[in-house]
Amino acid sequence: MQVFLILCPILLPIAEQIGMHPVQFGVMMVLNLMIGLLTPPMAICLYITSKLGKISFERAFRAVSPYYIALLVVLVAITMIPQVTLWLPQMILGSKF
Protein backbone atom coordinates (compact mmCIF):
# COMPACT_ATOMS: atom_id res chain seq x y z
CA MET A 1 0.00 0.00 0.00
CA GLN A 2 2.86 2.38 0.73
CA VAL A 3 4.18 1.92 -2.79
CA PHE A 4 0.83 3.02 -4.19
CA LEU A 5 0.78 6.09 -1.96
CA ILE A 6 4.34 7.03 -2.92
CA LEU A 7 4.21 6.36 -6.67
CA CYS A 8 0.68 7.49 -7.53
CA PRO A 9 1.29 11.25 -7.08
CA ILE A 10 4.51 10.94 -9.07
CA LEU A 11 3.22 8.83 -11.97
CA LEU A 12 -0.37 10.11 -12.33
CA PRO A 13 0.61 13.48 -13.88
CA ILE A 14 2.83 11.64 -16.35
CA ALA A 15 0.01 9.26 -17.24
CA GLU A 16 -2.40 12.16 -17.75
CA GLN A 17 0.11 13.93 -20.01
CA ILE A 18 0.24 10.93 -22.33
CA GLY A 19 -3.57 10.82 -22.40
CA MET A 20 -4.27 7.93 -20.04
CA HIS A 21 -7.50 8.03 -18.05
CA PRO A 22 -6.97 8.05 -14.25
CA VAL A 23 -9.23 5.00 -13.80
CA GLN A 24 -7.20 3.02 -16.31
CA PHE A 25 -3.99 4.14 -14.61
CA GLY A 26 -5.29 3.04 -11.21
CA VAL A 27 -6.30 -0.39 -12.44
CA MET A 28 -2.96 -0.84 -14.20
CA MET A 29 -1.05 0.22 -11.12
CA VAL A 30 -2.95 -2.13 -8.82
CA LEU A 31 -2.48 -5.06 -11.22
CA ASN A 32 1.24 -4.32 -11.59
CA LEU A 33 1.68 -4.16 -7.83
CA MET A 34 -0.23 -7.43 -7.42
CA ILE A 35 2.02 -9.14 -9.95
CA GLY A 36 5.02 -7.74 -8.08
CA LEU A 37 3.75 -9.17 -4.79
CA LEU A 38 3.50 -12.62 -6.37
CA THR A 39 6.80 -12.59 -8.26
CA PRO A 40 10.13 -13.50 -6.65
CA PRO A 41 12.45 -12.12 -5.33
CA MET A 42 9.99 -9.95 -3.39
CA ALA A 43 6.91 -12.24 -3.50
CA ILE A 44 5.69 -11.10 -0.09
CA CYS A 45 2.21 -12.57 -0.57
CA LEU A 46 3.65 -15.87 -1.74
CA TYR A 47 6.00 -16.12 1.25
CA ILE A 48 3.17 -15.39 3.68
CA THR A 49 0.72 -17.84 2.12
CA SER A 50 3.33 -20.61 1.95
CA LYS A 51 4.06 -20.16 5.66
CA LEU A 52 0.36 -20.07 6.56
CA GLY A 53 -0.32 -23.15 4.44
CA LYS A 54 2.75 -24.89 5.89
CA ILE A 55 4.13 -25.73 2.46
CA SER A 56 7.47 -24.89 0.91
CA PHE A 57 7.90 -21.68 -1.05
CA GLU A 58 8.91 -23.68 -4.13
CA ARG A 59 5.69 -25.68 -4.04
CA ALA A 60 3.62 -22.51 -3.66
CA PHE A 61 5.48 -20.86 -6.54
CA ARG A 62 4.92 -23.87 -8.79
CA ALA A 63 1.22 -23.85 -7.93
CA VAL A 64 0.85 -20.15 -8.75
CA SER A 65 3.10 -20.01 -11.81
CA PRO A 66 0.40 -20.91 -14.41
CA TYR A 67 -1.61 -17.89 -13.30
CA TYR A 68 1.23 -15.52 -14.24
CA ILE A 69 0.39 -15.98 -17.91
CA ALA A 70 -3.23 -14.95 -17.32
CA LEU A 71 -2.13 -11.97 -15.21
CA LEU A 72 0.24 -10.78 -17.92
CA VAL A 73 -2.41 -11.21 -20.65
CA VAL A 74 -4.87 -9.13 -18.61
CA LEU A 75 -2.19 -6.51 -17.98
CA VAL A 76 -1.47 -6.22 -21.70
CA ALA A 77 -5.20 -6.01 -22.47
CA ILE A 78 -5.71 -3.27 -19.88
CA THR A 79 -2.71 -1.38 -21.17
CA MET A 80 -3.52 -1.59 -24.87
CA ILE A 81 -7.33 -1.42 -24.80
CA PRO A 82 -8.60 1.29 -22.41
CA GLN A 83 -12.24 0.23 -22.88
CA VAL A 84 -11.52 -2.95 -20.92
CA THR A 85 -11.35 -0.89 -17.73
CA LEU A 86 -13.52 2.06 -18.71
CA TRP A 87 -16.71 0.42 -20.03
CA LEU A 88 -18.31 -0.15 -16.61
CA PRO A 89 -17.82 3.41 -15.31
CA GLN A 90 -19.07 4.73 -18.66
CA MET A 91 -22.16 2.51 -18.44
CA ILE A 92 -22.95 3.66 -14.90
CA LEU A 93 -22.02 7.34 -15.13
CA GLY A 94 -22.79 7.89 -18.80
CA SER A 95 -21.63 11.14 -20.35
CA LYS A 96 -20.51 12.58 -16.97
CA PHE A 97 -17.55 10.22 -17.02
PDB file of C-alpha atoms in Angstrom:
ATOM      1  CA  MET A   1       0.000   0.000   0.000  1.00  0.00           C
ATOM      2  CA  GLN A   2       2.857   2.375   0.732  1.00  0.00           C
ATOM      3  CA  VAL A   3       4.185   1.919  -2.786  1.00  0.00           C
ATOM      4  CA  PHE A   4       0.830   3.018  -4.187  1.00  0.00           C
ATOM      5  CA  LEU A   5       0.783   6.093  -1.959  1.00  0.00           C
ATOM      6  CA  ILE A   6       4.336   7.031  -2.922  1.00  0.00           C
ATOM      7  CA  LEU A   7       4.206   6.359  -6.671  1.00  0.00           C
ATOM      8  CA  CYS A   8       0.681   7.492  -7.527  1.00  0.00           C
ATOM      9  CA  PRO A   9       1.291  11.246  -7.081  1.00  0.00           C
ATOM     10  CA  ILE A  10       4.512  10.936  -9.071  1.00  0.00           C
ATOM     11  CA  LEU A  11       3.220   8.829 -11.966  1.00  0.00           C
ATOM     12  CA  LEU A  12      -0.365  10.105 -12.329  1.00  0.00           C
ATOM     13  CA  PRO A  13       0.608  13.483 -13.879  1.00  0.00           C
ATOM     14  CA  ILE A  14       2.831  11.643 -16.355  1.00  0.00           C
ATOM     15  CA  ALA A  15       0.006   9.259 -17.239  1.00  0.00           C
ATOM     16  CA  GLU A  16      -2.401  12.156 -17.747  1.00  0.00           C
ATOM     17  CA  GLN A  17       0.109  13.931 -20.015  1.00  0.00           C
ATOM     18  CA  ILE A  18       0.236  10.932 -22.326  1.00  0.00           C
ATOM     19  CA  GLY A  19      -3.572  10.822 -22.395  1.00  0.00           C
ATOM     20  CA  MET A  20      -4.274   7.929 -20.044  1.00  0.00           C
ATOM     21  CA  HIS A  21      -7.497   8.029 -18.053  1.00  0.00           C
ATOM     22  CA  PRO A  22      -6.975   8.053 -14.255  1.00  0.00           C
ATOM     23  CA  VAL A  23      -9.227   5.004 -13.795  1.00  0.00           C
ATOM     24  CA  GLN A  24      -7.196   3.019 -16.312  1.00  0.00           C
ATOM     25  CA  PHE A  25      -3.995   4.142 -14.610  1.00  0.00           C
ATOM     26  CA  GLY A  26      -5.288   3.043 -11.206  1.00  0.00           C
ATOM     27  CA  VAL A  27      -6.302  -0.393 -12.438  1.00  0.00           C
ATOM     28  CA  MET A  28      -2.965  -0.838 -14.204  1.00  0.00           C
ATOM     29  CA  MET A  29      -1.049   0.221 -11.121  1.00  0.00           C
ATOM     30  CA  VAL A  30      -2.953  -2.133  -8.818  1.00  0.00           C
ATOM     31  CA  LEU A  31      -2.479  -5.059 -11.216  1.00  0.00           C
ATOM     32  CA  ASN A  32       1.239  -4.320 -11.593  1.00  0.00           C
ATOM     33  CA  LEU A  33       1.676  -4.165  -7.828  1.00  0.00           C
ATOM     34  CA  MET A  34      -0.230  -7.427  -7.424  1.00  0.00           C
ATOM     35  CA  ILE A  35       2.025  -9.137  -9.951  1.00  0.00           C
ATOM     36  CA  GLY A  36       5.015  -7.737  -8.075  1.00  0.00           C
ATOM     37  CA  LEU A  37       3.751  -9.165  -4.787  1.00  0.00           C
ATOM     38  CA  LEU A  38       3.504 -12.619  -6.366  1.00  0.00           C
ATOM     39  CA  THR A  39       6.801 -12.594  -8.264  1.00  0.00           C
ATOM     40  CA  PRO A  40      10.132 -13.500  -6.653  1.00  0.00           C
ATOM     41  CA  PRO A  41      12.454 -12.125  -5.328  1.00  0.00           C
ATOM     42  CA  MET A  42       9.988  -9.954  -3.392  1.00  0.00           C
ATOM     43  CA  ALA A  43       6.912 -12.239  -3.499  1.00  0.00           C
ATOM     44  CA  ILE A  44       5.689 -11.105  -0.091  1.00  0.00           C
ATOM     45  CA  CYS A  45       2.211 -12.574  -0.570  1.00  0.00           C
ATOM     46  CA  LEU A  46       3.653 -15.868  -1.745  1.00  0.00           C
ATOM     47  CA  TYR A  47       6.001 -16.121   1.247  1.00  0.00           C
ATOM     48  CA  ILE A  48       3.169 -15.395   3.682  1.00  0.00           C
ATOM     49  CA  THR A  49       0.721 -17.840   2.121  1.00  0.00           C
ATOM     50  CA  SER A  50       3.335 -20.613   1.954  1.00  0.00           C
ATOM     51  CA  LYS A  51       4.061 -20.163   5.664  1.00  0.00           C
ATOM     52  CA  LEU A  52       0.364 -20.067   6.561  1.00  0.00           C
ATOM     53  CA  GLY A  53      -0.318 -23.147   4.445  1.00  0.00           C
ATOM     54  CA  LYS A  54       2.748 -24.893   5.888  1.00  0.00           C
ATOM     55  CA  ILE A  55       4.134 -25.734   2.461  1.00  0.00           C
ATOM     56  CA  SER A  56       7.471 -24.891   0.910  1.00  0.00           C
ATOM     57  CA  PHE A  57       7.901 -21.685  -1.046  1.00  0.00           C
ATOM     58  CA  GLU A  58       8.913 -23.683  -4.128  1.00  0.00           C
ATOM     59  CA  ARG A  59       5.689 -25.681  -4.040  1.00  0.00           C
ATOM     60  CA  ALA A  60       3.619 -22.515  -3.665  1.00  0.00           C
ATOM     61  CA  PHE A  61       5.478 -20.864  -6.539  1.00  0.00           C
ATOM     62  CA  ARG A  62       4.924 -23.874  -8.790  1.00  0.00           C
ATOM     63  CA  ALA A  63       1.218 -23.847  -7.927  1.00  0.00           C
ATOM     64  CA  VAL A  64       0.846 -20.147  -8.747  1.00  0.00           C
ATOM     65  CA  SER A  65       3.096 -20.010 -11.813  1.00  0.00           C
ATOM     66  CA  PRO A  66       0.399 -20.913 -14.411  1.00  0.00           C
ATOM     67  CA  TYR A  67      -1.607 -17.889 -13.302  1.00  0.00           C
ATOM     68  CA  TYR A  68       1.227 -15.523 -14.236  1.00  0.00           C
ATOM     69  CA  ILE A  69       0.389 -15.983 -17.905  1.00  0.00           C
ATOM     70  CA  ALA A  70      -3.228 -14.950 -17.323  1.00  0.00           C
ATOM     71  CA  LEU A  71      -2.134 -11.975 -15.213  1.00  0.00           C
ATOM     72  CA  LEU A  72       0.237 -10.785 -17.921  1.00  0.00           C
ATOM     73  CA  VAL A  73      -2.406 -11.211 -20.652  1.00  0.00           C
ATOM     74  CA  VAL A  74      -4.870  -9.128 -18.614  1.00  0.00           C
ATOM     75  CA  LEU A  75      -2.189  -6.509 -17.982  1.00  0.00           C
ATOM     76  CA  VAL A  76      -1.470  -6.222 -21.705  1.00  0.00           C
ATOM     77  CA  ALA A  77      -5.204  -6.010 -22.467  1.00  0.00           C
ATOM     78  CA  ILE A  78      -5.713  -3.271 -19.882  1.00  0.00           C
ATOM     79  CA  THR A  79      -2.707  -1.380 -21.174  1.00  0.00           C
ATOM     80  CA  MET A  80      -3.519  -1.586 -24.873  1.00  0.00           C
ATOM     81  CA  ILE A  81      -7.333  -1.421 -24.796  1.00  0.00           C
ATOM     82  CA  PRO A  82      -8.604   1.291 -22.406  1.00  0.00           C
ATOM     83  CA  GLN A  83     -12.240   0.233 -22.877  1.00  0.00           C
ATOM     84  CA  VAL A  84     -11.516  -2.947 -20.922  1.00  0.00           C
ATOM     85  CA  THR A  85     -11.354  -0.892 -17.727  1.00  0.00           C
ATOM     86  CA  LEU A  86     -13.522   2.060 -18.708  1.00  0.00           C
ATOM     87  CA  TRP A  87     -16.708   0.423 -20.029  1.00  0.00           C
ATOM     88  CA  LEU A  88     -18.311  -0.148 -16.613  1.00  0.00           C
ATOM     89  CA  PRO A  89     -17.818   3.412 -15.305  1.00  0.00           C
ATOM     90  CA  GLN A  90     -19.065   4.734 -18.662  1.00  0.00           C
ATOM     91  CA  MET A  91     -22.162   2.508 -18.440  1.00  0.00           C
ATOM     92  CA  ILE A  92     -22.952   3.662 -14.902  1.00  0.00           C
ATOM     93  CA  LEU A  93     -22.023   7.339 -15.130  1.00  0.00           C
ATOM     94  CA  GLY A  94     -22.785   7.891 -18.800  1.00  0.00           C
ATOM     95  CA  SER A  95     -21.634  11.140 -20.349  1.00  0.00           C
ATOM     96  CA  LYS A  96     -20.513  12.578 -16.975  1.00  0.00           C
ATOM     97  CA  PHE A  97     -17.552  10.217 -17.017  1.00  0.00           C
TER      98      PHE A  97
END
